[in-house]
Short mmCIF file of C-alpha atoms and ligand atoms in Angstrom, two decimals:
data_model
loop_
_atom_site.label_atom_id
_atom_site.label_comp_id
_atom_site.label_asym_id
_atom_site.label_seq_id
_atom_site.Cartn_x
_atom_site.Cartn_y
_atom_site.Cartn_z
CA MET A 265 -0.40 -0.27 -0.03
CA GLY A 266 3.14 2.39 1.18
CA THR A 267 4.82 2.39 -1.99
CA ALA A 268 1.89 2.02 -4.53
CA LYS A 269 0.83 5.82 -2.70
CA ARG A 270 4.26 6.96 -3.13
CA SER A 271 4.43 5.83 -6.87
CA THR A 272 0.84 7.63 -7.50
CA LYS A 273 2.57 10.65 -6.19
CA LYS A 274 5.83 10.52 -7.52
CA GLN A 275 3.43 9.98 -11.18
CA GLN A 276 1.86 12.90 -10.33
CA ALA A 277 5.20 15.13 -9.87
CA SER A 278 6.90 13.99 -13.19
CA THR A 279 6.86 14.08 -16.67
CA THR A 280 5.13 11.19 -17.50
CA GLY A 281 2.62 12.50 -14.49
CA ARG A 282 -0.52 14.03 -15.72
CA LEU A 283 -1.67 17.17 -15.83
CA PRO A 284 -2.81 19.41 -13.57
CA ASP A 285 -6.98 20.09 -13.32
CA PRO A 286 -8.68 22.26 -15.24
CA GLY A 287 -8.83 25.13 -13.15
CA THR A 288 -5.17 25.20 -12.30
CA ILE A 289 -4.51 24.96 -16.51
CA ARG A 290 -6.67 27.69 -17.40
CA ARG A 291 -5.91 29.49 -14.97
CA HIS A 292 -1.93 29.30 -15.68
CA VAL A 293 -3.03 30.14 -19.41
CA GLU A 294 -4.35 32.72 -17.81
CA ASP A 295 -1.23 34.46 -15.93
CA ALA A 296 0.97 33.46 -18.41
CA TYR A 297 -0.88 35.82 -20.76
CA ALA A 298 -0.99 38.23 -19.12
CA THR A 299 2.70 38.30 -17.26
CA CYS A 300 3.96 37.80 -20.49
CA ARG A 301 1.39 40.66 -22.56
CA ASP A 302 3.54 43.83 -21.81
CA ASP A 303 6.87 42.56 -22.49
CA HIS A 304 7.33 44.88 -25.95
CA GLY A 305 10.84 42.92 -26.86
CA GLY A 306 11.50 41.70 -30.34
CA GLN A 307 10.89 42.71 -33.95
CA VAL A 308 8.35 41.36 -36.33
CA ALA A 309 10.12 40.00 -39.46
CA ASP A 310 9.82 42.20 -42.66
CA TYR A 311 12.35 40.35 -44.78
CA ILE A 312 9.75 39.28 -46.47
CA PRO A 313 8.10 42.63 -47.29
CA GLY A 314 4.43 40.33 -46.67
CA LEU A 315 5.24 39.91 -43.05
CA ALA A 316 6.35 43.63 -41.84
CA GLN A 317 2.74 45.01 -41.29
CA THR A 318 1.84 42.40 -39.26
CA PRO A 319 0.84 44.26 -36.16
CA ALA A 320 3.12 44.04 -32.72
CA ASP A 321 0.78 43.69 -30.00
CA LEU A 322 -0.79 40.32 -31.53
CA PHE A 323 -0.45 37.70 -28.58
CA GLY A 324 -2.42 34.06 -27.70
CA ILE A 325 -1.87 31.19 -25.96
CA CYS A 326 -3.74 28.10 -26.86
CA PHE A 327 -3.20 24.30 -24.61
CA ALA A 328 -4.92 21.17 -26.06
CA ALA A 329 -4.52 19.01 -24.21
CA VAL A 330 -4.67 15.25 -25.23
CA ASP A 331 -8.21 14.57 -24.34
CA GLY A 332 -9.30 17.83 -26.65
CA GLN A 333 -9.79 19.98 -23.57
CA VAL A 334 -8.31 23.88 -24.99
CA TYR A 335 -7.57 26.03 -23.27
CA GLU A 336 -6.71 29.52 -24.87
CA GLN A 337 -6.54 33.32 -24.58
CA GLY A 338 -5.88 36.38 -26.27
CA ASP A 339 -5.52 36.50 -29.91
CA VAL A 340 -6.44 32.61 -30.56
CA GLU A 341 -8.60 33.11 -33.90
CA VAL A 342 -6.68 35.58 -35.86
CA PRO A 343 -4.67 33.99 -38.70
CA PHE A 344 -1.09 33.86 -39.98
CA SER A 345 1.49 32.19 -41.51
CA ILE A 346 2.80 29.02 -40.57
CA GLN A 347 6.32 29.98 -42.08
CA SER A 348 8.63 27.20 -40.65
CA ILE A 349 6.41 25.08 -38.41
CA SER A 350 5.11 23.32 -41.48
CA LYS A 351 8.66 21.67 -41.39
CA PRO A 352 8.18 19.38 -39.03
CA PHE A 353 4.33 18.23 -39.98
CA VAL A 354 5.82 18.00 -43.70
CA TYR A 355 8.70 15.69 -42.44
CA ALA A 356 5.63 13.64 -40.57
CA LEU A 357 3.85 13.13 -43.86
CA VAL A 358 7.02 12.09 -45.03
CA CYS A 359 8.34 9.77 -42.61
CA GLU A 360 4.81 8.27 -43.52
CA ALA A 361 5.55 7.87 -47.16
CA VAL A 362 9.26 6.70 -47.60
CA GLY A 363 9.48 5.05 -43.48
CA HIS A 364 11.13 7.07 -41.28
CA THR A 365 14.41 5.09 -42.02
CA GLU A 366 14.81 6.26 -45.12
CA ALA A 367 13.33 9.81 -44.47
CA ARG A 368 16.17 10.03 -41.93
CA GLU A 369 18.77 8.61 -44.45
CA ARG A 370 18.56 11.20 -47.08
CA LEU A 371 17.34 14.33 -44.76
CA GLY A 372 19.83 13.87 -42.02
CA VAL A 373 18.58 14.77 -37.91
CA ASN A 374 21.55 16.54 -36.57
CA GLY A 375 21.59 20.20 -35.90
CA THR A 376 23.65 22.63 -38.44
CA GLY A 377 24.90 25.68 -35.67
CA LEU A 378 24.15 27.64 -38.84
CA PRO A 379 20.95 30.15 -39.43
CA PHE A 380 18.26 28.19 -40.47
CA ASP A 381 18.30 29.78 -44.37
CA SER A 382 21.78 28.97 -44.38
CA VAL A 383 23.40 28.07 -47.74
CA MET A 384 27.46 27.57 -46.28
CA ALA A 385 26.06 24.39 -44.04
CA VAL A 386 25.02 22.52 -47.83
CA GLU A 387 28.75 23.25 -48.29
CA LEU A 388 30.48 22.40 -44.87
CA HIS A 389 28.60 19.13 -44.85
CA GLU A 390 29.17 16.31 -47.19
CA GLU A 391 25.60 15.07 -46.32
CA ARG A 392 24.66 18.50 -47.82
CA THR A 393 20.80 18.08 -45.77
CA MET A 394 21.61 18.04 -41.66
CA ASN A 395 17.81 17.77 -40.74
CA PRO A 396 14.32 18.39 -41.86
CA LEU A 397 13.43 21.90 -39.84
CA VAL A 398 15.98 24.61 -41.40
CA ASN A 399 16.02 25.37 -45.40
CA ALA A 400 18.07 22.80 -46.86
CA GLY A 401 16.49 19.97 -45.25
CA ALA A 402 13.32 20.90 -45.47
CA ILE A 403 13.23 22.17 -49.02
CA ALA A 404 14.28 18.41 -49.67
CA THR A 405 11.92 17.05 -47.48
CA THR A 406 9.20 18.86 -49.21
CA SER A 407 11.04 17.00 -52.26
CA LEU A 408 10.13 13.76 -50.82
CA VAL A 409 6.59 13.91 -50.65
CA PRO A 410 4.74 12.08 -53.16
CA GLY A 411 3.18 13.09 -56.46
CA ASP A 412 4.73 13.60 -59.71
CA THR A 413 3.13 17.40 -60.27
CA VAL A 414 3.88 20.60 -57.86
CA GLU A 415 -0.34 20.30 -57.23
CA ASP A 416 -0.48 16.80 -56.60
CA LYS A 417 2.32 17.33 -53.92
CA TRP A 418 0.67 20.25 -52.77
CA GLN A 419 -2.59 18.77 -51.81
CA LEU A 420 -0.89 16.34 -50.09
CA VAL A 421 0.66 18.46 -48.05
CA LEU A 422 -2.49 21.05 -47.66
CA ARG A 423 -4.87 17.92 -46.93
CA GLY A 424 -2.08 16.21 -43.96
CA LEU A 425 -1.48 19.59 -42.70
CA SER A 426 -5.30 20.31 -42.92
CA ARG A 427 -5.67 16.40 -40.82
CA PHE A 428 -3.57 17.85 -38.10
CA ALA A 429 -4.97 20.64 -37.86
CA GLY A 430 -8.83 19.25 -37.94
CA ARG A 431 -10.01 21.70 -40.33
CA ASP A 432 -9.36 22.90 -44.34
CA LEU A 433 -6.97 24.78 -43.79
CA GLU A 434 -6.06 27.39 -47.07
CA LEU A 435 -3.10 29.85 -47.89
CA ASP A 436 -2.48 33.08 -47.20
CA GLU A 437 -2.28 34.67 -50.60
CA GLU A 438 -0.81 37.80 -50.20
CA ILE A 439 1.92 36.38 -48.28
CA LEU A 440 2.60 33.55 -50.75
CA ALA A 441 3.03 36.70 -53.86
CA SER A 442 5.00 38.43 -51.13
CA GLU A 443 7.16 35.75 -50.60
CA SER A 444 6.84 33.95 -53.99
CA GLU A 445 8.48 37.53 -55.03
CA SER A 446 11.71 37.62 -52.23
CA ASN A 447 12.36 33.67 -51.58
CA ARG A 448 14.99 33.75 -54.31
CA ARG A 449 17.38 32.27 -51.29
CA ASN A 450 15.64 29.39 -51.02
CA ARG A 451 15.13 28.93 -54.76
CA GLY A 452 19.32 29.09 -54.75
CA ILE A 453 19.32 26.33 -51.68
CA ALA A 454 16.91 23.50 -54.09
CA HIS A 455 18.97 24.64 -57.10
CA LEU A 456 22.45 23.37 -55.37
CA LEU A 457 20.92 20.76 -54.03
CA ARG A 458 19.92 19.45 -57.14
CA GLY A 459 23.93 19.99 -58.11
CA TYR A 460 24.40 17.84 -55.14
CA ASP A 461 21.97 14.87 -56.18
CA GLN A 462 20.28 15.58 -52.83
CA LEU A 463 16.89 16.68 -53.88
CA TYR A 464 14.46 14.27 -55.34
CA PHE A 465 11.93 16.78 -57.49
CA ASP A 466 12.22 19.43 -59.87
CA PRO A 467 14.21 22.34 -58.27
CA ASP A 468 11.60 25.38 -59.25
CA GLY A 469 8.56 22.97 -58.67
CA THR A 470 9.76 22.25 -54.84
CA THR A 471 10.17 26.10 -53.66
CA GLU A 472 6.78 26.51 -54.97
CA VAL A 473 5.50 23.83 -52.58
CA TYR A 474 7.60 24.41 -50.25
CA THR A 475 6.71 28.42 -50.13
CA ARG A 476 2.89 27.74 -50.26
CA GLN A 477 3.67 25.34 -47.22
CA CYS A 478 5.26 28.17 -45.58
CA SER A 479 2.15 30.33 -46.62
CA ILE A 480 -0.20 27.96 -45.11
CA ALA A 481 -3.24 29.91 -42.89
CA VAL A 482 -3.19 28.83 -39.27
CA THR A 483 -4.49 30.37 -35.96
CA VAL A 484 -2.23 30.07 -32.58
CA HIS A 485 -5.58 27.51 -31.77
CA ASP A 486 -4.51 25.58 -34.95
CA LEU A 487 -0.72 25.23 -34.36
CA ALA A 488 -2.17 23.58 -30.49
CA ILE A 489 -4.17 21.15 -32.26
CA MET A 490 -1.06 19.77 -34.49
CA ALA A 491 0.87 20.83 -31.79
CA ALA A 492 -1.55 17.61 -29.85
CA THR A 493 -1.92 15.36 -32.43
CA LEU A 494 2.64 14.84 -31.93
CA ALA A 495 1.54 14.82 -28.52
CA ASP A 496 -0.79 11.97 -28.77
CA GLY A 497 1.10 9.97 -30.72
CA GLY A 498 -0.14 11.25 -34.12
CA VAL A 499 -3.90 10.63 -33.27
CA ASN A 500 -5.99 14.65 -33.35
CA PRO A 501 -7.32 14.69 -29.85
CA VAL A 502 -10.28 16.44 -31.33
CA THR A 503 -11.73 14.54 -34.34
CA GLY A 504 -10.16 11.01 -33.70
CA GLU A 505 -8.42 10.83 -36.49
CA ARG A 506 -5.05 8.85 -36.77
CA VAL A 507 -3.04 11.30 -38.74
CA VAL A 508 0.38 9.48 -38.47
CA ASP A 509 1.88 6.14 -36.60
CA ALA A 510 2.93 6.31 -33.67
CA GLY A 511 6.95 6.04 -34.66
CA THR A 512 6.58 8.54 -37.18
CA SER A 513 6.01 11.14 -33.80
CA ARG A 514 8.26 9.83 -31.70
CA ARG A 515 10.79 10.39 -34.29
CA VAL A 516 9.37 14.15 -35.45
CA LEU A 517 9.55 15.28 -31.94
CA ALA A 518 13.03 14.49 -31.78
CA VAL A 519 14.19 16.19 -34.87
CA MET A 520 12.32 18.97 -33.06
CA ALA A 521 14.26 18.59 -29.82
CA THR A 522 17.84 19.55 -31.22
CA ALA A 523 16.64 21.58 -34.90
CA GLY A 524 13.41 23.11 -33.68
CA MET A 525 14.07 26.80 -32.23
CA TYR A 526 17.40 27.94 -35.42
CA GLU A 527 20.54 28.51 -33.81
CA ARG A 528 18.80 28.67 -30.17
CA SER A 529 17.84 24.96 -29.96
CA GLY A 530 19.79 23.93 -27.03
CA ASP A 531 19.14 27.39 -24.99
CA TRP A 532 14.91 26.15 -25.57
CA LEU A 533 15.72 22.77 -24.69
CA TYR A 534 17.79 23.22 -21.52
CA GLU A 535 15.22 26.46 -20.02
CA VAL A 536 11.94 24.92 -21.56
CA GLY A 537 12.99 20.99 -22.25
CA LEU A 538 10.00 20.17 -24.50
CA PRO A 539 10.32 19.60 -28.49
CA GLY A 540 9.17 22.95 -29.76
CA LYS A 541 9.26 24.57 -33.60
CA SER A 542 8.93 28.44 -34.34
CA GLY A 543 8.28 30.33 -37.61
CA VAL A 544 9.38 34.19 -38.61
CA SER A 545 5.79 35.05 -38.45
CA GLY A 546 5.54 34.78 -34.66
CA GLY A 547 4.56 31.36 -34.01
CA ILE A 548 5.70 29.14 -31.63
CA VAL A 549 4.56 24.51 -31.53
CA THR A 550 5.21 23.27 -28.43
CA VAL A 551 4.73 19.22 -27.58
CA SER A 552 4.30 17.45 -24.05
CA PRO A 553 4.66 14.29 -25.01
CA GLY A 554 1.07 11.97 -23.51
CA LYS A 555 -0.08 15.85 -22.37
CA GLY A 556 -0.56 17.60 -24.42
CA GLY A 557 0.20 20.26 -27.89
CA LEU A 558 0.75 24.24 -26.94
CA GLY A 559 0.59 27.27 -29.50
CA THR A 560 1.96 30.76 -29.18
CA PHE A 561 1.95 33.42 -31.20
CA SER A 562 3.23 37.19 -30.90
CA PRO A 563 5.04 38.96 -33.87
CA PRO A 564 8.20 40.40 -32.51
CA LEU A 565 11.56 37.47 -32.92
CA ASP A 566 14.15 38.10 -31.17
CA ASP A 567 17.68 37.95 -32.91
CA ALA A 568 17.20 34.35 -33.63
CA GLY A 569 13.85 34.16 -34.93
CA ASN A 570 11.83 33.31 -32.13
CA SER A 571 8.80 34.90 -30.22
CA VAL A 572 10.00 36.94 -27.39
CA ARG A 573 6.46 36.77 -26.07
CA GLY A 574 6.06 33.00 -27.21
CA GLN A 575 9.47 31.95 -25.65
CA ARG A 576 8.53 33.38 -22.16
CA ALA A 577 4.93 32.35 -22.14
CA THR A 578 6.57 28.72 -22.62
CA ARG A 579 9.00 28.54 -19.94
CA GLU A 580 6.41 29.58 -17.91
CA LEU A 581 3.54 27.09 -18.59
CA SER A 582 6.12 24.36 -18.90
CA GLU A 583 6.99 24.99 -15.27
CA ARG A 584 3.84 25.71 -14.62
CA LEU A 585 1.70 22.44 -15.94
CA GLY A 586 4.49 20.24 -15.03
CA LEU A 587 5.61 19.87 -18.92
CA ASN A 588 9.53 19.88 -18.69
CA LEU A 589 11.09 16.20 -19.61
CA PHE A 590 14.05 16.52 -17.91
CA ALA A 591 11.80 17.36 -14.85
CA SER A 592 12.46 15.37 -11.38
CA GLY A 593 10.60 17.63 -9.22
CA GLU A 594 6.94 19.00 -8.57
CA PRO A 595 6.01 21.46 -10.96
CA ILE A 596 6.67 24.96 -9.99
CA VAL A 597 2.56 26.39 -9.43
CA ASP A 598 3.84 29.57 -7.55
CA GLY A 599 6.87 29.60 -6.94
CA ASP A 600 10.07 32.07 -8.53
CA MET A 601 10.44 31.43 -12.38
CA ASP A 602 13.92 32.58 -12.15
CA ASP A 603 14.97 29.68 -10.20
CA PRO A 604 13.61 26.43 -11.73
CA ARG A 605 14.01 22.83 -10.24
N1 LIG B 56 8.86 30.24 -45.61
C1 LIG B 56 10.03 30.81 -44.20
C2 LIG B 56 11.92 31.25 -45.09
O1 LIG B 56 12.10 29.76 -46.03
C3 LIG B 56 9.86 30.28 -43.40
C4 LIG B 56 11.25 30.94 -42.11
C5 LIG B 56 11.46 30.48 -41.03
O2 LIG B 56 10.24 30.66 -40.81
O3 LIG B 56 11.88 30.02 -40.15
O4 LIG B 56 12.35 31.79 -45.59
#
């Protein structure tokens, strides 16, 4: 009896334990929103001209538990382009199509230590693509999406990401037009990879599909459901549909943990202790395996390209809700965030 009691307590406190009760989750989501709302650090991305006009004060947080319950606060229904957050989900679709072993062999799963759109990373590493979450690997991933034409591949991506979100997603045409005008660097990376025989479809066609996938419009609510699908081993907790298998889900999370937050992926894992992926439009998805998915949206970014308010809110919720994969102590419910256990 004594042992059983001790192990129950331990289970609640550990990463494999349960989430707090719904009232507590709601309170922490509201608190994280209130605490981070007045942080005015960071700059809205402008290298894609269409992003530069996004209001800097937009801020939304949504946590979707694997039981399908949703807790949200702020601008949760404002659409924005998914950008790099599409990358892990397209990688998941490719793992389903070619198997995670072949996907890893062709694309790699290690960090580059270089910026996400680095051409030097392709030249420096003999493998050419290092992982599916920086542009070279992500563009190569898109080239592996099944389909003989741009349209076939695009439909598979759009339908696949829609299944993760549990609704029919659409393109943000304005962002697509703006990014298509300014994506010469990505086109260059696609041609360079083709030159190394590491791209598996026509370079311009691949760049077209890649640019469209980055221009899919999502809300922070969608991001939370997409993340919760990975948290639930590939099953969308709202629609109940299996989108990818559990083995794929697990590998996608591993890649997110090592390379999801640009050159700050190590810092992120150190502080937040969860797989995450951010995008230049200001979104972040974070996955707590077996527990739920967190989406945040706030456009101002730090110099690595990660949303300032989003990182802060996620760090806070990881501690308060006991999500950190590496924590062995009880969650910090009201304690000092600067001294996490
Ligand atoms: N579409 C953007 C690019 O490829 C995505 C960048 C990002 O969100 O990191 O430049």
